[in-house]
């Protein structure tokens, strides 16, 4: 089959969502043609797309040799007509949603939710959602939350794949480890709220927690506001 994978989060980010979608690609690649679609507004050259694929493969230790990375009519200021024509070429279209929805003309459509959205779904979005045959979530928490807020049924919980060979368990230590990029919470729904974790940890220490460490691990996103946020957390 010809399968299209699209996430508005994908471009040059290296995070959990990217690893999740690319692991799906790796699982499908031995048997199908798989296209990873980036927004056409990036205007990346073929050489740039190749370098992005190499970076993804190296960063996540995945075999993506046969993956096609292409540009498609997605993102802001793109035509819904062009998008429908573009998606028509696929047997399956798999969309990792940021909360927005669109009409896909693929033979079979699956939408995946990584975030427990808090806002009710507008009527026009509800109508669009009905055209997606399968709805999945990354956790039971996300599934239950979306079902409650959006009043819809999420068909499956599709947990992220983890290869046990990547881990070598040792003795447990009194460590709370948080892994995530540093984004400023101002106007950014991707913020991992490390500031809240630190405040909560300090509260636990003040209440008598002893001999524990809180470790925050992750890159700082570009921008002065993100750098300032990381410094504030530190």
Tab-separated table of C-alpha atoms in Angstrom:
chain	number	residue	atom	x	y	z
A	1	UNK	CA	0.000	0.000	0.000
A	2	UNK	CA	0.911	3.645	-0.326
A	3	UNK	CA	0.775	5.277	3.106
A	4	UNK	CA	1.056	8.941	4.020
A	5	UNK	CA	2.158	10.094	7.485
A	6	UNK	CA	1.654	13.712	8.508
A	7	UNK	CA	2.174	15.711	11.681
A	8	UNK	CA	2.193	19.535	11.868
A	9	UNK	CA	4.839	19.182	14.585
A	10	UNK	CA	7.346	17.606	12.178
A	11	UNK	CA	10.067	19.649	10.561
A	12	UNK	CA	13.389	19.770	12.334
A	13	UNK	CA	12.206	18.985	15.854
A	14	UNK	CA	13.694	16.028	17.703
A	15	UNK	CA	11.185	14.969	20.326
A	16	UNK	CA	8.818	12.279	21.541
A	17	UNK	CA	6.142	12.960	18.926
A	18	UNK	CA	8.691	12.749	16.129
A	19	UNK	CA	10.083	9.470	17.435
A	20	UNK	CA	6.565	8.101	17.791
A	21	UNK	CA	5.581	8.825	14.186
A	22	UNK	CA	8.910	7.692	12.741
A	23	UNK	CA	8.695	4.396	14.647
A	24	UNK	CA	5.331	3.862	12.953
A	25	UNK	CA	7.098	4.531	9.640
A	26	UNK	CA	9.869	2.022	10.417
A	27	UNK	CA	7.300	-0.686	11.213
A	28	UNK	CA	5.465	-0.093	7.914
A	29	UNK	CA	8.478	0.324	5.619
A	30	UNK	CA	9.357	-3.344	5.001
A	31	UNK	CA	5.970	-3.961	3.386
A	32	UNK	CA	4.667	-0.619	2.070
A	33	UNK	CA	5.613	2.651	0.394
A	34	UNK	CA	5.671	5.272	3.149
A	35	UNK	CA	5.761	9.057	2.666
A	36	UNK	CA	6.509	11.369	5.582
A	37	UNK	CA	4.954	14.705	4.648
A	38	UNK	CA	6.294	18.082	5.748
A	39	UNK	CA	4.514	21.389	5.217
A	40	UNK	CA	5.226	22.922	1.802
A	41	UNK	CA	5.743	26.352	3.401
A	42	UNK	CA	9.207	25.189	4.543
A	43	UNK	CA	10.358	25.080	0.896
A	44	UNK	CA	13.122	22.591	1.705
A	45	UNK	CA	15.406	21.438	-1.119
A	46	UNK	CA	15.862	17.720	-1.880
A	47	UNK	CA	19.276	17.906	-0.231
A	48	UNK	CA	17.752	19.449	2.889
A	49	UNK	CA	15.042	16.741	3.054
A	50	UNK	CA	17.755	14.087	2.792
A	51	UNK	CA	19.729	15.684	5.639
A	52	UNK	CA	16.568	15.764	7.793
A	53	UNK	CA	16.032	12.044	7.161
A	54	UNK	CA	19.633	11.278	8.144
A	55	UNK	CA	19.230	13.307	11.325
A	56	UNK	CA	16.007	11.494	12.222
A	57	UNK	CA	17.606	8.088	11.588
A	58	UNK	CA	20.669	8.894	13.697
A	59	UNK	CA	18.796	10.633	16.532
A	60	UNK	CA	16.257	7.862	17.038
A	61	UNK	CA	18.335	4.857	15.910
A	62	UNK	CA	15.688	3.865	13.351
A	63	UNK	CA	16.021	2.261	9.920
A	64	UNK	CA	14.443	4.859	7.636
A	65	UNK	CA	16.457	4.137	4.478
A	66	UNK	CA	13.359	3.566	2.326
A	67	UNK	CA	11.319	6.413	3.806
A	68	UNK	CA	10.303	9.197	1.424
A	69	UNK	CA	10.234	12.676	2.940
A	70	UNK	CA	8.212	15.013	0.749
A	71	UNK	CA	6.492	18.398	0.904
A	72	UNK	CA	2.700	18.625	0.838
A	73	UNK	CA	-0.062	21.289	0.896
A	74	UNK	CA	-0.438	21.499	4.669
A	75	UNK	CA	-0.059	24.267	7.201
A	76	UNK	CA	-1.213	27.868	7.077
A	77	UNK	CA	-2.373	29.476	3.831
A	78	UNK	CA	-2.762	26.186	1.945
A	79	UNK	CA	-5.705	25.266	-0.251
A	80	UNK	CA	-8.149	22.637	1.070
A	81	UNK	CA	-8.801	21.647	-2.556
A	82	UNK	CA	-5.094	20.969	-3.147
A	83	UNK	CA	-4.954	19.052	0.129
A	84	UNK	CA	-7.841	16.800	-0.880
A	85	UNK	CA	-6.262	16.117	-4.272
A	86	UNK	CA	-2.923	15.404	-2.603
A	87	UNK	CA	-4.327	12.913	-0.070
A	88	UNK	CA	-6.319	11.075	-2.749
A	89	UNK	CA	-3.158	9.232	-3.863
A	90	UNK	CA	-2.906	7.292	-0.562
A	91	UNK	CA	-4.409	3.977	0.493
A	92	UNK	CA	-3.987	5.035	4.124
A	93	UNK	CA	-3.431	8.502	5.549
A	94	UNK	CA	-2.236	8.697	9.185
A	95	UNK	CA	-2.491	12.125	10.797
A	96	UNK	CA	-1.009	13.114	14.160
A	97	UNK	CA	-3.332	15.971	15.023
A	98	UNK	CA	-2.508	19.216	16.839
A	99	UNK	CA	-6.228	19.608	17.508
A	100	UNK	CA	-7.101	20.845	14.027
A	101	UNK	CA	-8.740	18.637	11.395
A	102	UNK	CA	-9.093	18.624	7.623
A	103	UNK	CA	-10.768	16.537	4.940
A	104	UNK	CA	-8.641	13.718	3.546
A	105	UNK	CA	-9.577	11.847	0.371
A	106	UNK	CA	-7.388	8.799	1.064
A	107	UNK	CA	-9.127	5.414	0.920
A	108	UNK	CA	-8.672	4.979	4.666
A	109	UNK	CA	-7.977	7.678	7.256
A	110	UNK	CA	-6.640	7.418	10.805
A	111	UNK	CA	-6.194	10.356	13.185
A	112	UNK	CA	-3.961	10.125	16.258
A	113	UNK	CA	-4.118	12.320	19.357
A	114	UNK	CA	-0.996	12.949	21.460
A	115	UNK	CA	-2.497	15.739	23.575
A	116	UNK	CA	-5.513	15.750	25.952
A	117	UNK	CA	-7.139	18.843	24.439
A	118	UNK	CA	-9.142	20.980	26.865
A	119	UNK	CA	-11.359	23.039	24.534
A	120	UNK	CA	-14.677	21.710	23.154
A	121	UNK	CA	-14.610	20.723	19.479
A	122	UNK	CA	-16.363	23.269	17.203
A	123	UNK	CA	-19.194	21.941	15.021
A	124	UNK	CA	-17.264	22.254	11.735
A	125	UNK	CA	-14.398	20.256	13.267
A	126	UNK	CA	-16.839	17.590	14.487
A	127	UNK	CA	-18.148	17.186	10.936
A	128	UNK	CA	-14.589	16.831	9.611
A	129	UNK	CA	-13.732	14.306	12.326
A	130	UNK	CA	-16.540	12.018	11.149
A	131	UNK	CA	-14.631	11.455	7.887
A	132	UNK	CA	-11.708	9.864	9.804
A	133	UNK	CA	-12.555	6.164	10.136
A	134	UNK	CA	-10.129	5.390	12.988
A	135	UNK	CA	-9.267	7.526	15.992
A	136	UNK	CA	-6.350	6.604	18.273
A	137	UNK	CA	-4.608	8.125	21.301
A	138	UNK	CA	-1.169	7.753	22.838
A	139	UNK	CA	-2.483	6.871	26.324
A	140	UNK	CA	-5.621	5.984	28.237
A	141	UNK	CA	-5.354	9.384	29.943
A	142	UNK	CA	-5.520	11.171	26.567
A	143	UNK	CA	-8.300	8.861	25.336
A	144	UNK	CA	-10.496	9.343	28.410
A	145	UNK	CA	-9.942	13.105	28.464
A	146	UNK	CA	-10.758	13.604	24.763
A	147	UNK	CA	-13.815	11.371	24.989
A	148	UNK	CA	-15.065	13.467	27.921
A	149	UNK	CA	-14.348	16.916	26.421
A	150	UNK	CA	-15.095	16.200	22.745
A	151	UNK	CA	-17.942	13.704	23.280
A	152	UNK	CA	-16.480	11.239	20.769
A	153	UNK	CA	-15.231	7.652	20.869
A	154	UNK	CA	-11.495	7.018	20.531
A	155	UNK	CA	-11.137	3.542	19.018
A	156	UNK	CA	-7.678	2.496	20.208
A	157	UNK	CA	-4.844	3.412	22.554
A	158	UNK	CA	-1.666	3.122	20.500
A	159	UNK	CA	1.243	3.235	22.932
A	160	UNK	CA	4.667	4.357	21.755
A	161	UNK	CA	6.989	1.499	20.813
A	162	UNK	CA	9.990	0.870	23.048
A	163	UNK	CA	12.753	-1.601	22.183
A	164	UNK	CA	13.905	-3.323	25.417
A	165	UNK	CA	17.340	-3.855	23.838
A	166	UNK	CA	17.907	-0.083	24.191
A	167	UNK	CA	17.901	-0.351	27.982
A	168	UNK	CA	20.189	-1.953	30.548
A	169	UNK	CA	18.418	-1.849	33.944
A	170	UNK	CA	20.599	-1.181	37.002
A	171	UNK	CA	19.884	-0.575	40.681
A	172	UNK	CA	17.197	2.015	41.346
A	173	UNK	CA	18.209	5.400	42.732
A	174	UNK	CA	16.130	8.115	44.358
A	175	UNK	CA	15.855	10.133	41.157
A	176	UNK	CA	12.869	11.766	39.499
A	177	UNK	CA	13.828	12.204	35.830
A	178	UNK	CA	11.967	14.505	33.471
A	179	UNK	CA	12.873	14.477	29.782
A	180	UNK	CA	11.528	17.260	27.584
A	181	UNK	CA	12.429	20.356	25.631
A	182	UNK	CA	12.351	23.764	27.301
A	183	UNK	CA	9.672	26.057	25.828
A	184	UNK	CA	8.419	29.265	27.339
A	185	UNK	CA	4.845	28.800	28.596
A	186	UNK	CA	3.889	32.207	27.168
A	187	UNK	CA	1.664	31.451	24.188
A	188	UNK	CA	3.118	27.970	23.749
A	189	UNK	CA	0.926	24.925	24.353
A	190	UNK	CA	3.984	22.640	24.018
A	191	UNK	CA	5.525	23.890	27.255
A	192	UNK	CA	6.427	20.928	29.470
A	193	UNK	CA	5.970	23.052	32.621
A	194	UNK	CA	9.313	22.225	34.197
A	195	UNK	CA	8.702	25.314	36.383
A	196	UNK	CA	5.686	23.554	37.932
A	197	UNK	CA	7.748	20.390	38.506
A	198	UNK	CA	10.445	22.385	40.316
A	199	UNK	CA	7.922	24.219	42.519
A	200	UNK	CA	6.224	20.929	43.389
A	201	UNK	CA	9.566	19.261	44.172
A	202	UNK	CA	10.528	22.149	46.474
A	203	UNK	CA	7.165	21.751	48.215
A	204	UNK	CA	7.848	18.027	48.745
A	205	UNK	CA	11.291	18.813	50.178
A	206	UNK	CA	9.755	21.317	52.574
A	207	UNK	CA	7.274	18.646	53.657
A	208	UNK	CA	10.072	16.228	54.606
A	209	UNK	CA	11.177	14.433	51.399
A	210	UNK	CA	14.816	13.398	51.883
A	211	UNK	CA	17.706	12.246	49.674
A	212	UNK	CA	15.857	12.607	46.338
A	213	UNK	CA	17.026	14.365	43.164
A	214	UNK	CA	14.950	15.998	40.445
A	215	UNK	CA	16.783	15.891	37.106
A	216	UNK	CA	15.475	17.887	34.141
A	217	UNK	CA	16.979	16.741	30.830
A	218	UNK	CA	16.300	18.324	27.457
A	219	UNK	CA	17.386	20.874	24.858
A	220	UNK	CA	16.348	24.522	24.922
A	221	UNK	CA	14.298	25.596	21.907
A	222	UNK	CA	15.514	28.571	19.860
A	223	UNK	CA	14.480	32.024	21.019
A	224	UNK	CA	15.286	34.411	23.861
A	225	UNK	CA	12.009	33.664	25.669
A	226	UNK	CA	12.865	29.934	25.782
A	227	UNK	CA	16.394	30.612	27.022
A	228	UNK	CA	14.999	32.936	29.701
A	229	UNK	CA	12.480	30.278	30.739
A	230	UNK	CA	15.203	27.619	31.105
A	231	UNK	CA	17.277	30.010	33.234
A	232	UNK	CA	14.243	30.746	35.396
A	233	UNK	CA	13.656	27.010	35.921
A	234	UNK	CA	17.347	26.495	36.789
